[in-house]
Amino acid sequence: MTMERGAVESIAPPDEPSDPETDRPVRRLIIAIDGPAGTGKSTVARQLARRLGLEFLDTGAMYRAAAAIAIDAQVNLNNAEEIVRRTSEADLHFDWTTDPPTLRAFGKSIMHRLRDADVSAAVSPVSGLAALRRLMVETQRRIGEAHPRLVSEGRDQGSVVFHDADVKFFLHASPRVRAERRAEQLRSLGRAADVDKIERELIERDERDSTRPVGPLVCPPDAMRIDTSTMSETEVVGHLESLVRGHLGEGSGSGAATL
Ligand code: DC
């Protein structure tokens, strides 16, 4: 998996990122956002990136793509080596010229597969495979070098991938609230939703993600832990934005101003 290709890159090579207009080195700003499913992390991370003028990396999409590639190639989902081989073969990489960046495999977008039910069911165990995680961690670090002004979202971004991130957030919410949010999403798509069942599945998934031996879901000690249970996504974005600006000594000004 290359993930970084000259044809789709919009900024300078990894070793020396520079502003294309001024040719001056860019100021690194990596914001890591982790937390369990159902905290609104993805939407929040994407909106925060936009508000701060940063790029956005959806690392869950990378694991989903690996699961989709494995399923489509009919690979046994416990066969880590084969999944890594197929994922590398697929030349999985982001096209950074679109917003949000498009994940491509075998020369075409794989975005339409990422939320399919078979992929959603397979991705949690697949993302626990140590060899795949090694490939993903290495790739995400390379992306961070080439795109050093980044909001990176996942489960291990502050704890493993960017342990030196400039700002780290860990979003959480009670399982009940998260299950209700998910049920609401399903109903808005015209699908039936059983909140109790969703809650049970979320608790099981949290348990699996938190206790796996590689890249477990943990709140890094230097992360700001945000309980989103009683906040709307817009409120969370505004809160994180002011925390980032405060952290960087810019006061709490908000809006589309870049840092
Ligand atoms: O955030 P998401 O639902 O798109 O993530 C898909 C799966 O990948 C989920 O089971 C958690 C896992 N994941 C991970 O293990 N590490 C990451 N950095 C991102 C996602």
XYZ file of C-alpha atoms and ligand atoms in Angstrom:
279
model
C 0.000 0.000 0.000
C 1.580 3.293 -0.983
C -1.101 5.775 0.181
C 1.213 8.548 -1.010
C 1.406 9.091 -4.731
C 2.811 11.994 -6.662
C -0.210 12.077 -8.978
C -2.673 12.879 -6.235
C -0.471 14.735 -3.801
C -1.207 18.386 -3.296
C 1.767 19.239 -1.128
C 5.494 18.646 -0.909
C 7.219 15.303 -0.257
C 7.280 13.832 3.273
C 10.788 14.851 4.245
C 10.318 18.584 3.827
C 6.730 19.802 3.662
C 6.538 23.381 2.498
C 3.926 25.914 1.535
C 3.518 25.690 -2.268
C 3.058 29.477 -2.542
C 5.808 30.771 -0.270
C 8.005 27.647 -0.329
C 8.469 28.148 3.422
C 8.265 25.146 5.772
C 4.728 24.606 7.039
C 3.997 24.709 10.762
C 3.065 21.227 11.902
C -0.256 20.858 13.665
C -1.503 17.328 14.241
C -4.738 16.883 16.183
C -5.549 13.303 17.200
C -9.168 12.423 17.953
C -9.967 8.995 19.372
C -12.897 7.353 21.071
C -15.457 4.598 20.678
C -18.156 4.347 17.999
C -21.201 6.573 18.333
C -19.526 9.631 19.826
C -19.931 11.595 16.587
C -16.152 11.535 16.228
C -16.049 11.327 12.451
C -18.363 14.241 11.765
C -16.787 16.284 14.528
C -13.255 15.607 13.265
C -14.203 16.520 9.697
C -15.886 19.760 10.762
C -13.081 20.685 13.121
C -10.566 20.235 10.295
C -12.626 22.510 8.095
C -12.965 25.195 10.795
C -9.233 25.179 11.443
C -8.166 24.933 7.803
C -6.531 21.518 8.317
C -6.710 18.276 6.360
C -8.705 15.307 7.640
C -7.675 11.663 7.927
C -10.373 9.025 8.493
C -8.387 5.989 9.671
C -11.521 3.888 10.220
C -12.058 4.124 6.453
C -8.652 2.513 5.914
C -9.575 -0.491 8.091
C -12.980 -0.686 6.393
C -11.280 -0.689 2.983
C -8.963 -3.536 4.054
C -11.998 -5.524 5.237
C -13.831 -4.851 1.945
C -10.806 -5.913 -0.111
C -10.515 -9.135 1.931
C -14.223 -9.956 1.590
C -14.262 -9.256 -2.148
C -11.209 -11.480 -2.637
C -12.854 -14.187 -0.488
C -9.902 -14.252 1.881
C -10.359 -15.966 5.255
C -10.779 -13.044 7.667
C -8.347 -14.574 10.184
C -5.575 -14.754 7.601
C -3.690 -11.572 8.482
C -0.820 -12.192 6.091
C -3.127 -12.635 3.106
C -5.189 -9.571 4.038
C -2.032 -7.470 4.270
C -0.837 -8.840 0.925
C -4.143 -8.101 -0.826
C -4.380 -4.646 0.739
C -0.864 -3.805 -0.448
C -1.651 -5.186 -3.896
C -4.742 -2.992 -4.107
C -2.501 0.098 -3.905
C -4.894 1.575 -1.347
C -4.332 5.316 -1.142
C -6.132 8.606 -0.644
C -6.784 11.113 -3.377
C -6.233 14.352 -1.458
C -7.553 16.534 -4.252
C -11.171 15.865 -3.179
C -12.870 17.028 0.037
C -13.116 14.741 1.929
C -10.201 12.759 0.469
C -11.314 9.745 -1.577
C -9.970 6.319 -0.649
C -9.014 4.381 -3.780
C -8.189 0.715 -4.346
C -7.332 -1.054 -7.597
C -7.312 2.343 -9.308
C -10.866 3.337 -8.372
C -12.830 4.744 -5.455
C -13.743 2.199 -2.778
C -15.851 4.690 -0.789
C -19.192 3.088 -1.772
C -18.200 -0.207 -0.062
C -17.081 1.203 3.285
C -20.476 1.316 5.039
C -21.946 -1.903 3.595
C -23.299 -4.312 6.214
C -20.788 -7.103 5.425
C -17.872 -4.676 5.784
C -19.252 -3.168 9.011
C -19.620 -6.661 10.467
C -16.096 -7.766 9.479
C -14.093 -4.647 10.239
C -13.816 -4.931 14.022
C -12.097 -8.366 14.026
C -10.061 -7.464 10.926
C -8.824 -4.273 12.611
C -7.544 -6.430 15.499
C -5.022 -8.246 13.262
C -1.532 -7.226 14.372
C 0.078 -7.406 10.919
C -2.618 -5.207 9.380
C -2.320 -2.692 12.208
C 1.445 -2.480 11.640
C 0.859 -1.665 7.978
C -1.806 0.921 8.814
C 0.195 2.608 11.593
C 3.225 2.941 9.330
C 1.087 4.277 6.475
C -0.726 6.765 8.715
C 2.597 8.097 10.016
C 3.788 8.603 6.435
C 0.560 10.445 5.676
C 1.203 12.630 8.751
C 4.651 13.503 7.423
C 3.301 14.492 4.013
C 0.232 16.224 5.484
C 1.503 17.746 8.732
C -1.547 19.962 9.270
C -4.029 17.258 10.003
C -6.963 16.181 12.136
C -6.583 12.412 12.392
C -9.470 10.372 13.725
C -9.616 6.763 14.900
C -8.987 4.577 17.941
C -5.195 4.743 18.334
C -4.221 8.069 16.820
C -3.128 9.759 20.057
C -1.963 6.595 21.816
C 0.080 4.946 19.045
C 0.205 6.570 15.613
C 0.809 10.210 16.592
C 1.854 9.863 20.216
C 3.592 13.220 19.725
C 0.407 14.898 18.374
C 0.140 18.608 19.180
C -3.368 18.211 20.598
C -5.145 15.000 21.637
C -8.824 14.506 22.275
C -10.661 11.432 23.509
C -14.405 11.640 22.906
C -16.785 9.459 24.838
C -20.478 9.211 25.719
C -22.599 6.731 27.632
C -23.452 3.542 25.698
C -27.161 4.398 25.977
C -26.714 7.824 24.375
C -24.535 6.366 21.655
C -27.093 3.630 20.949
C -29.882 6.211 20.751
C -27.864 8.294 18.283
C -27.234 5.237 16.115
C -30.920 4.233 16.243
C -31.870 7.747 15.187
C -29.500 7.538 12.205
C -30.986 4.193 11.148
C -34.560 5.474 11.474
C -33.712 8.531 9.390
C -32.648 6.069 6.676
C -36.034 4.358 6.995
C -34.569 1.319 8.779
C -35.816 -0.366 11.947
C -33.721 0.107 15.094
C -33.725 -1.704 18.435
C -31.949 0.583 20.914
C -31.365 -2.162 23.528
C -29.772 -4.454 20.965
C -27.602 -1.653 19.562
C -26.498 -0.758 23.100
C -25.507 -4.369 23.839
C -23.531 -4.557 20.581
C -21.762 -1.270 21.321
C -20.730 -2.478 24.781
C -19.393 -5.724 23.277
C -17.523 -3.823 20.572
C -16.003 -1.420 23.157
C -14.880 -4.398 25.210
C -13.280 -6.048 22.176
C -11.602 -2.818 20.978
C -10.325 -1.935 24.480
C -8.873 -5.320 25.359
C -7.237 -6.331 22.085
C -3.480 -6.789 22.366
C -2.530 -4.362 19.572
C -3.704 -0.761 19.299
C -6.396 -1.066 21.977
C -8.857 1.769 22.428
C -7.418 3.729 25.369
C -7.520 7.326 26.467
C -3.910 8.562 26.363
C -2.908 10.232 29.654
C -2.154 13.505 27.866
C -5.473 13.610 25.959
C -8.371 15.933 26.772
C -11.306 13.681 27.592
C -14.619 15.093 26.382
C -17.981 13.633 27.385
C -20.319 14.350 24.446
C -23.418 12.742 26.043
C -25.299 16.018 26.447
C -23.794 17.973 23.556
C -24.824 18.338 19.920
C -22.165 17.738 17.257
C -22.027 21.464 16.556
C -21.428 22.156 20.250
C -18.655 19.557 20.363
C -16.962 21.092 17.299
C -17.143 24.585 18.840
C -15.794 23.292 22.141
C -12.856 21.465 20.528
C -12.085 24.458 18.346
C -11.823 26.769 21.340
C -9.708 24.205 23.202
C -7.300 23.956 20.254
C -7.072 27.722 19.901
C -6.624 28.082 23.662
C -3.971 25.367 23.673
C -2.069 27.195 20.952
C -2.405 30.493 22.782
C -4.830 32.009 20.269
C -7.693 32.768 22.631
C -11.153 31.398 21.928
C -11.889 33.119 18.618
C -13.946 30.936 16.321
C -15.034 30.891 12.698
C -13.210 29.796 9.613
C -9.919 31.499 10.505
C -6.953 29.230 9.942
C -4.274 28.755 12.567
O -14.572 4.579 13.016
P -15.068 3.442 12.149
O -16.385 2.852 12.605
O -15.088 3.773 10.691
O -13.975 2.282 12.344
C -14.122 1.045 11.720
C -13.461 -0.029 12.558
O -12.047 0.111 12.546
C -13.884 -0.097 14.018
O -14.130 -1.449 14.357
C -12.696 0.389 14.783
C -11.538 0.151 13.859
N -10.499 1.171 13.915
C -9.342 0.869 14.561
O -9.207 -0.224 15.106
N -8.334 1.784 14.583
C -8.481 2.980 14.005
N -7.472 3.863 14.046
C -9.681 3.310 13.341
C -10.694 2.383 13.328
